[in-house]
mmCIF file of C-alpha atoms and ligand atoms in Angstrom:
data_model
loop_
_atom_site.group_PDB
_atom_site.id
_atom_site.type_symbol
_atom_site.label_atom_id
_atom_site.label_comp_id
_atom_site.label_asym_id
_atom_site.label_seq_id
_atom_site.Cartn_x
_atom_site.Cartn_y
_atom_site.Cartn_z
ATOM 1 C CA MET A 94 -107.515 -146.165 41.460
ATOM 2 C CA MET A 95 -104.384 -144.450 40.717
ATOM 3 C CA ASN A 96 -102.896 -144.679 37.265
ATOM 4 C CA SER A 97 -99.232 -145.218 36.542
ATOM 5 C CA SER A 98 -98.281 -141.513 36.437
ATOM 6 C CA ASP A 99 -99.868 -140.900 39.915
ATOM 7 C CA LEU A 100 -97.900 -143.897 41.252
ATOM 8 C CA GLN A 101 -94.541 -142.647 39.828
ATOM 9 C CA LYS A 102 -95.225 -139.090 41.343
ATOM 10 C CA LYS A 103 -96.157 -140.927 44.577
ATOM 11 C CA ALA A 104 -92.791 -142.911 44.528
ATOM 12 C CA ALA A 105 -90.762 -139.740 43.633
ATOM 13 C CA GLY A 106 -92.341 -137.608 46.252
ATOM 14 C CA GLU A 107 -91.942 -140.215 48.917
ATOM 15 C CA LYS A 108 -88.157 -141.013 48.126
ATOM 16 C CA ALA A 109 -87.516 -137.020 48.312
ATOM 17 C CA ALA A 110 -88.820 -137.255 51.923
ATOM 18 C CA GLU A 111 -86.139 -139.700 52.630
ATOM 19 C CA LEU A 112 -83.282 -136.932 51.752
ATOM 20 C CA VAL A 113 -84.571 -134.532 54.554
ATOM 21 C CA LYS A 114 -82.693 -134.198 57.641
ATOM 22 C CA GLY A 115 -83.445 -133.021 61.116
ATOM 23 C CA GLY A 116 -82.968 -129.199 61.462
ATOM 24 C CA MET A 117 -83.445 -128.458 57.701
ATOM 25 C CA ILE A 118 -85.464 -125.636 56.612
ATOM 26 C CA ILE A 119 -87.001 -126.830 53.334
ATOM 27 C CA GLY A 120 -88.650 -124.939 50.460
ATOM 28 C CA LEU A 121 -92.030 -126.793 49.637
ATOM 29 C CA GLY A 122 -92.637 -126.601 46.020
ATOM 30 C CA SER A 123 -96.199 -127.017 44.242
ATOM 31 C CA GLY A 124 -98.233 -129.558 42.289
ATOM 32 C CA SER A 125 -99.469 -133.006 42.597
ATOM 33 C CA THR A 126 -96.062 -134.582 43.040
ATOM 34 C CA VAL A 127 -95.066 -132.382 45.950
ATOM 35 C CA TYR A 128 -98.586 -133.458 47.576
ATOM 36 C CA TRP A 129 -96.804 -136.887 48.014
ATOM 37 C CA PHE A 130 -93.632 -135.384 49.175
ATOM 38 C CA LEU A 131 -95.514 -133.292 51.603
ATOM 39 C CA LYS A 132 -97.750 -136.252 52.989
ATOM 40 C CA ARG A 133 -94.705 -138.351 53.648
ATOM 41 C CA LEU A 134 -92.867 -135.578 55.257
ATOM 42 C CA GLY A 135 -95.782 -135.005 57.524
ATOM 43 C CA GLU A 136 -95.680 -138.568 58.370
ATOM 44 C CA LEU A 137 -91.876 -138.227 59.457
ATOM 45 C CA VAL A 138 -92.608 -135.175 61.370
ATOM 46 C CA ASN A 139 -95.305 -136.691 63.342
ATOM 47 C CA ALA A 140 -92.588 -139.506 64.278
ATOM 48 C CA GLY A 141 -90.459 -136.756 65.347
ATOM 49 C CA LEU A 142 -88.454 -135.329 62.607
ATOM 50 C CA LYS A 143 -87.717 -131.493 63.300
ATOM 51 C CA VAL A 144 -88.126 -129.360 60.336
ATOM 52 C CA LYS A 145 -89.720 -126.254 58.939
ATOM 53 C CA GLY A 146 -91.096 -125.356 55.415
ATOM 54 C CA VAL A 147 -91.530 -122.360 53.238
ATOM 55 C CA PRO A 148 -94.444 -123.202 51.158
ATOM 56 C CA SER A 149 -94.282 -121.745 47.370
ATOM 57 C CA SER A 150 -98.328 -121.557 47.117
ATOM 58 C CA LEU A 151 -101.224 -121.072 49.172
ATOM 59 C CA ARG A 152 -102.134 -124.608 48.175
ATOM 60 C CA THR A 153 -98.866 -126.185 49.509
ATOM 61 C CA GLU A 154 -99.513 -124.099 52.479
ATOM 62 C CA GLY A 155 -102.842 -125.670 52.966
ATOM 63 C CA TRP A 156 -101.424 -129.224 52.641
ATOM 64 C CA ALA A 157 -98.431 -128.445 54.907
ATOM 65 C CA ARG A 158 -100.943 -127.332 57.591
ATOM 66 C CA GLU A 159 -103.051 -130.439 57.139
ATOM 67 C CA PHE A 160 -100.073 -132.717 57.408
ATOM 68 C CA ASN A 161 -98.818 -130.896 60.460
ATOM 69 C CA ILE A 162 -95.574 -129.616 58.947
ATOM 70 C CA PRO A 163 -94.347 -126.683 61.086
ATOM 71 C CA LEU A 164 -93.816 -123.589 58.567
ATOM 72 C CA THR A 165 -91.901 -120.322 58.524
ATOM 73 C CA ASP A 166 -90.986 -117.554 55.920
ATOM 74 C CA PHE A 167 -88.360 -115.260 54.722
ATOM 75 C CA SER A 168 -88.648 -112.944 57.518
ATOM 76 C CA GLU A 169 -87.177 -115.534 59.716
ATOM 77 C CA THR A 170 -84.761 -117.243 57.320
ATOM 78 C CA GLN A 171 -82.668 -116.233 54.300
ATOM 79 C CA ILE A 172 -81.403 -119.417 53.158
ATOM 80 C CA LEU A 173 -83.170 -122.763 52.667
ATOM 81 C CA ASP A 174 -81.233 -125.946 53.083
ATOM 82 C CA LEU A 175 -83.299 -127.688 50.309
ATOM 83 C CA ALA A 176 -86.059 -127.181 48.103
ATOM 84 C CA ILE A 177 -88.061 -130.026 46.513
ATOM 85 C CA ASP A 178 -90.255 -129.017 43.613
ATOM 86 C CA GLY A 179 -92.008 -130.545 40.661
ATOM 87 C CA ALA A 180 -91.802 -129.645 37.094
ATOM 88 C CA ASP A 181 -93.658 -129.894 33.772
ATOM 89 C CA GLU A 182 -90.648 -130.408 31.569
ATOM 90 C CA VAL A 183 -86.983 -131.366 32.622
ATOM 91 C CA ASP A 184 -84.624 -131.513 29.621
ATOM 92 C CA PRO A 185 -81.140 -133.406 29.552
ATOM 93 C CA ASP A 186 -79.119 -130.340 31.219
ATOM 94 C CA PHE A 187 -81.841 -130.110 33.931
ATOM 95 C CA ASN A 188 -83.586 -126.943 32.734
ATOM 96 C CA LEU A 189 -87.089 -127.117 33.607
ATOM 97 C CA THR A 190 -90.408 -125.609 32.454
ATOM 98 C CA LYS A 191 -92.554 -124.723 35.345
ATOM 99 C CA GLY A 192 -95.989 -123.084 36.253
ATOM 100 C CA GLY A 193 -98.373 -125.732 35.100
ATOM 101 C CA GLY A 194 -100.193 -124.922 38.545
ATOM 102 C CA GLY A 195 -99.600 -121.552 38.269
ATOM 103 C CA SER A 196 -97.138 -121.073 41.024
ATOM 104 C CA LEU A 197 -94.035 -120.248 39.046
ATOM 105 C CA LEU A 198 -93.000 -116.916 40.818
ATOM 106 C CA ARG A 199 -93.214 -118.041 44.440
ATOM 107 C CA GLU A 200 -91.619 -121.429 43.335
ATOM 108 C CA LYS A 201 -88.718 -119.614 41.771
ATOM 109 C CA ILE A 202 -88.102 -117.419 44.827
ATOM 110 C CA VAL A 203 -88.192 -120.444 47.002
ATOM 111 C CA ASP A 204 -85.959 -122.608 44.637
ATOM 112 C CA ALA A 205 -83.518 -119.872 43.812
ATOM 113 C CA ASN A 206 -82.897 -119.355 47.447
ATOM 114 C CA ALA A 207 -82.116 -123.006 48.422
ATOM 115 C CA LYS A 208 -78.678 -124.392 48.917
ATOM 116 C CA LYS A 209 -79.986 -127.693 46.835
ATOM 117 C CA LEU A 210 -82.985 -128.009 44.507
ATOM 118 C CA ILE A 211 -84.378 -131.546 43.928
ATOM 119 C CA ILE A 212 -86.867 -131.806 41.184
ATOM 120 C CA ILE A 213 -89.596 -134.618 41.626
ATOM 121 C CA VAL A 214 -91.270 -136.010 38.491
ATOM 122 C CA ASP A 215 -92.762 -138.965 36.617
ATOM 123 C CA GLU A 216 -91.230 -140.304 33.419
ATOM 124 C CA SER A 217 -93.453 -138.218 31.130
ATOM 125 C CA LYS A 218 -91.855 -134.972 32.378
ATOM 126 C CA LEU A 219 -88.270 -136.107 30.840
ATOM 127 C CA VAL A 220 -87.808 -134.342 27.393
ATOM 128 C CA LYS A 221 -85.056 -133.875 24.753
ATOM 129 C CA GLN A 222 -85.922 -130.150 24.300
ATOM 130 C CA LEU A 223 -88.230 -127.870 26.115
ATOM 131 C CA GLY A 224 -91.178 -126.353 24.452
ATOM 132 C CA LYS A 225 -93.992 -129.001 23.913
ATOM 133 C CA PHE A 226 -95.488 -127.930 27.126
ATOM 134 C CA PRO A 227 -96.640 -124.186 26.714
ATOM 135 C CA LEU A 228 -94.279 -122.087 28.804
ATOM 136 C CA PRO A 229 -96.095 -120.296 31.597
ATOM 137 C CA VAL A 230 -95.219 -116.693 31.932
ATOM 138 C CA GLU A 231 -96.566 -114.609 34.826
ATOM 139 C CA ILE A 232 -97.494 -110.875 33.785
ATOM 140 C CA VAL A 233 -99.081 -107.947 35.313
ATOM 141 C CA PRO A 234 -102.593 -107.520 34.270
ATOM 142 C CA PHE A 235 -102.641 -104.109 33.307
ATOM 143 C CA GLY A 236 -101.923 -103.861 29.768
ATOM 144 C CA TRP A 237 -101.882 -107.581 29.279
ATOM 145 C CA GLU A 238 -103.030 -107.524 25.721
ATOM 146 C CA LEU A 239 -99.609 -105.418 24.918
ATOM 147 C CA THR A 240 -97.445 -107.709 26.928
ATOM 148 C CA SER A 241 -98.934 -110.863 25.206
ATOM 149 C CA LYS A 242 -98.324 -108.904 21.623
ATOM 150 C CA ARG A 243 -94.634 -108.528 22.368
ATOM 151 C CA ILE A 244 -93.983 -112.155 23.622
ATOM 152 C CA ALA A 245 -95.811 -113.135 20.427
ATOM 153 C CA GLU A 246 -93.152 -111.386 18.456
ATOM 154 C CA LEU A 247 -90.715 -113.741 20.076
ATOM 155 C CA GLY A 248 -92.283 -116.502 18.032
ATOM 156 C CA ALA A 249 -94.976 -117.830 20.518
ATOM 157 C CA ILE A 250 -98.819 -118.225 20.265
ATOM 158 C CA PRO A 251 -99.565 -116.700 24.007
ATOM 159 C CA GLN A 252 -103.037 -117.766 25.491
ATOM 160 C CA LEU A 253 -104.447 -116.148 28.688
ATOM 161 C CA ARG A 254 -104.934 -118.667 31.105
ATOM 162 C CA VAL A 255 -108.526 -119.211 32.204
ATOM 163 C CA LYS A 256 -110.095 -121.458 34.860
ATOM 164 C CA ASP A 257 -113.527 -122.526 35.610
ATOM 165 C CA GLY A 258 -114.518 -119.891 33.165
ATOM 166 C CA GLU A 259 -112.413 -117.052 34.600
ATOM 167 C CA VAL A 260 -109.305 -115.450 34.130
ATOM 168 C CA PHE A 261 -106.716 -117.276 36.313
ATOM 169 C CA VAL A 262 -105.277 -115.116 38.925
ATOM 170 C CA SER A 263 -101.868 -116.010 40.413
ATOM 171 C CA ASN A 264 -101.272 -116.315 44.322
ATOM 172 C CA ASN A 265 -99.598 -112.975 43.471
ATOM 173 C CA GLY A 266 -102.426 -111.322 41.924
ATOM 174 C CA ASN A 267 -100.960 -111.594 38.303
ATOM 175 C CA TYR A 268 -102.167 -113.248 34.970
ATOM 176 C CA ILE A 269 -100.573 -116.005 33.194
ATOM 177 C CA LEU A 270 -99.846 -116.482 29.653
ATOM 178 C CA ASP A 271 -99.488 -119.952 28.151
ATOM 179 C CA CYS A 272 -97.182 -119.532 25.609
ATOM 180 C CA GLN A 273 -96.459 -122.320 22.845
ATOM 181 C CA PHE A 274 -93.277 -121.836 21.238
ATOM 182 C CA GLU A 275 -92.387 -124.190 18.332
ATOM 183 C CA ARG A 276 -89.403 -125.349 20.329
ATOM 184 C CA ILE A 277 -87.193 -123.856 22.760
ATOM 185 C CA PRO A 278 -83.640 -124.692 21.801
ATOM 186 C CA ASN A 279 -82.054 -122.029 24.317
ATOM 187 C CA PRO A 280 -84.024 -121.793 27.497
ATOM 188 C CA LYS A 281 -81.537 -119.246 29.013
ATOM 189 C CA GLU A 282 -81.788 -116.702 26.022
ATOM 190 C CA LEU A 283 -85.291 -116.976 25.807
ATOM 191 C CA HIS A 284 -85.911 -116.482 29.345
ATOM 192 C CA LYS A 285 -83.634 -113.200 29.175
ATOM 193 C CA GLN A 286 -85.706 -111.917 26.331
ATOM 194 C CA LEU A 287 -88.907 -112.515 27.979
ATOM 195 C CA LYS A 288 -87.771 -110.790 31.215
ATOM 196 C CA GLN A 289 -87.041 -107.571 28.981
ATOM 197 C CA ILE A 290 -90.546 -107.314 28.042
ATOM 198 C CA ILE A 291 -92.223 -104.464 30.082
ATOM 199 C CA GLY A 292 -95.115 -106.130 31.868
ATOM 200 C CA VAL A 293 -93.472 -109.564 32.154
ATOM 201 C CA VAL A 294 -93.189 -110.706 35.987
ATOM 202 C CA GLU A 295 -91.310 -113.955 35.766
ATOM 203 C CA THR A 296 -90.963 -117.011 33.452
ATOM 204 C CA GLY A 297 -91.691 -120.879 33.815
ATOM 205 C CA LEU A 298 -87.894 -121.378 32.589
ATOM 206 C CA PHE A 299 -85.655 -122.434 35.647
ATOM 207 C CA VAL A 300 -82.335 -122.694 33.916
ATOM 208 C CA GLU A 301 -79.159 -124.058 35.831
ATOM 209 C CA MET A 302 -81.175 -124.334 39.140
ATOM 210 C CA THR A 303 -81.465 -128.042 39.656
ATOM 211 C CA ASP A 304 -79.047 -130.397 41.335
ATOM 212 C CA LEU A 305 -80.830 -133.579 41.203
ATOM 213 C CA VAL A 306 -83.898 -135.158 39.592
ATOM 214 C CA LEU A 307 -85.717 -137.770 41.127
ATOM 215 C CA VAL A 308 -87.675 -139.764 38.443
ATOM 216 C CA GLY A 309 -90.460 -142.278 39.400
ATOM 217 C CA SER A 310 -90.901 -145.158 37.123
ATOM 218 C CA THR A 311 -92.707 -148.393 37.642
ATOM 219 C CA GLY A 312 -91.572 -149.801 40.722
ATOM 220 C CA LYS A 313 -88.466 -147.552 41.373
ATOM 221 C CA VAL A 314 -87.280 -144.209 41.620
ATOM 222 C CA GLU A 315 -84.285 -143.369 39.609
ATOM 223 C CA ALA A 316 -81.961 -140.444 40.678
ATOM 224 C CA LEU A 317 -80.541 -138.343 37.841
ATOM 225 C CA ASN A 318 -77.416 -135.972 38.700
ATOM 226 C CA ARG A 319 -76.402 -133.286 36.966
ATOM 227 C CA MET A 320 -73.413 -133.782 34.441
ATOM 228 C CA GLU A 321 -71.012 -130.663 35.201
HETATM 229 C C1 5RP B 653 -96.859 -125.539 39.644
HETATM 230 C C2 5RP B 653 -95.443 -126.223 39.111
HETATM 231 C C3 5RP B 653 -95.600 -127.753 39.269
HETATM 232 O O1 5RP B 653 -94.507 -127.984 39.883
HETATM 233 C C4 5RP B 653 -95.585 -128.468 37.820
HETATM 234 O O2 5RP B 653 -96.789 -128.057 37.116
HETATM 235 C C5 5RP B 653 -95.715 -129.855 38.267
HETATM 236 O O3 5RP B 653 -97.032 -130.341 38.809
HETATM 237 P P1 5RP B 653 -97.398 -131.756 38.888
HETATM 238 O O4 5RP B 653 -96.458 -132.327 39.937
HETATM 239 O O5 5RP B 653 -98.853 -131.716 39.387
HETATM 240 O O6 5RP B 653 -97.446 -132.359 37.531
HETATM 241 O O7 5RP B 653 -94.859 -125.766 38.479
HETATM 242 O O8 5RP B 653 -96.804 -124.163 39.205
#
């Protein structure tokens, strides 16, 4: 039985598939909301829609193959027509926290190289200010303890991500620190500060990248456009 958050994710994901046009090369995000997008996109492909996708994680790649979505990569294409991705938090300026699933680096490479980025979420992801969700930061394993200390000096409590009793390793062979900041009033500045720390590969702050947010809510999907 699906709960209301799952139903909202499904509605947002399926709506996003309607925005895909024949001939497009699509960045395929990661996460449980994207799953619904991929499932619906696969149905459209099986009905004749011609598209290709660039997956942002091994999990997404597996789903795309399962749903029969043709894949490509950056050796074949440089610019994507559209990327569809999920998020852990979305603020009123469309700044995002991402990386709850650990795919933030590949997601950022994919999303940053798309002409348009559409984010699909359930209502719970909309926040007034980023920071309640611990910020995922991808770091090099070597010397991770030192990188963690430097991040803590910025006011965070970093926690090394562990899954099933083992240190979580990203698709790129890196570690993730989930960094609890009291609040993140200036995501752009914090992203810059974090990127200056040696050992930090990428942050889960996606700033000024999103064009449209599709929010699934009970019985409908609301489209939020960015106010310029
Ligand atoms: C993975 C992500 C996901 O997009 C984010 O965690 C949202 O996931 P879900 O749709 O399952 O709530 O950034 O790294």
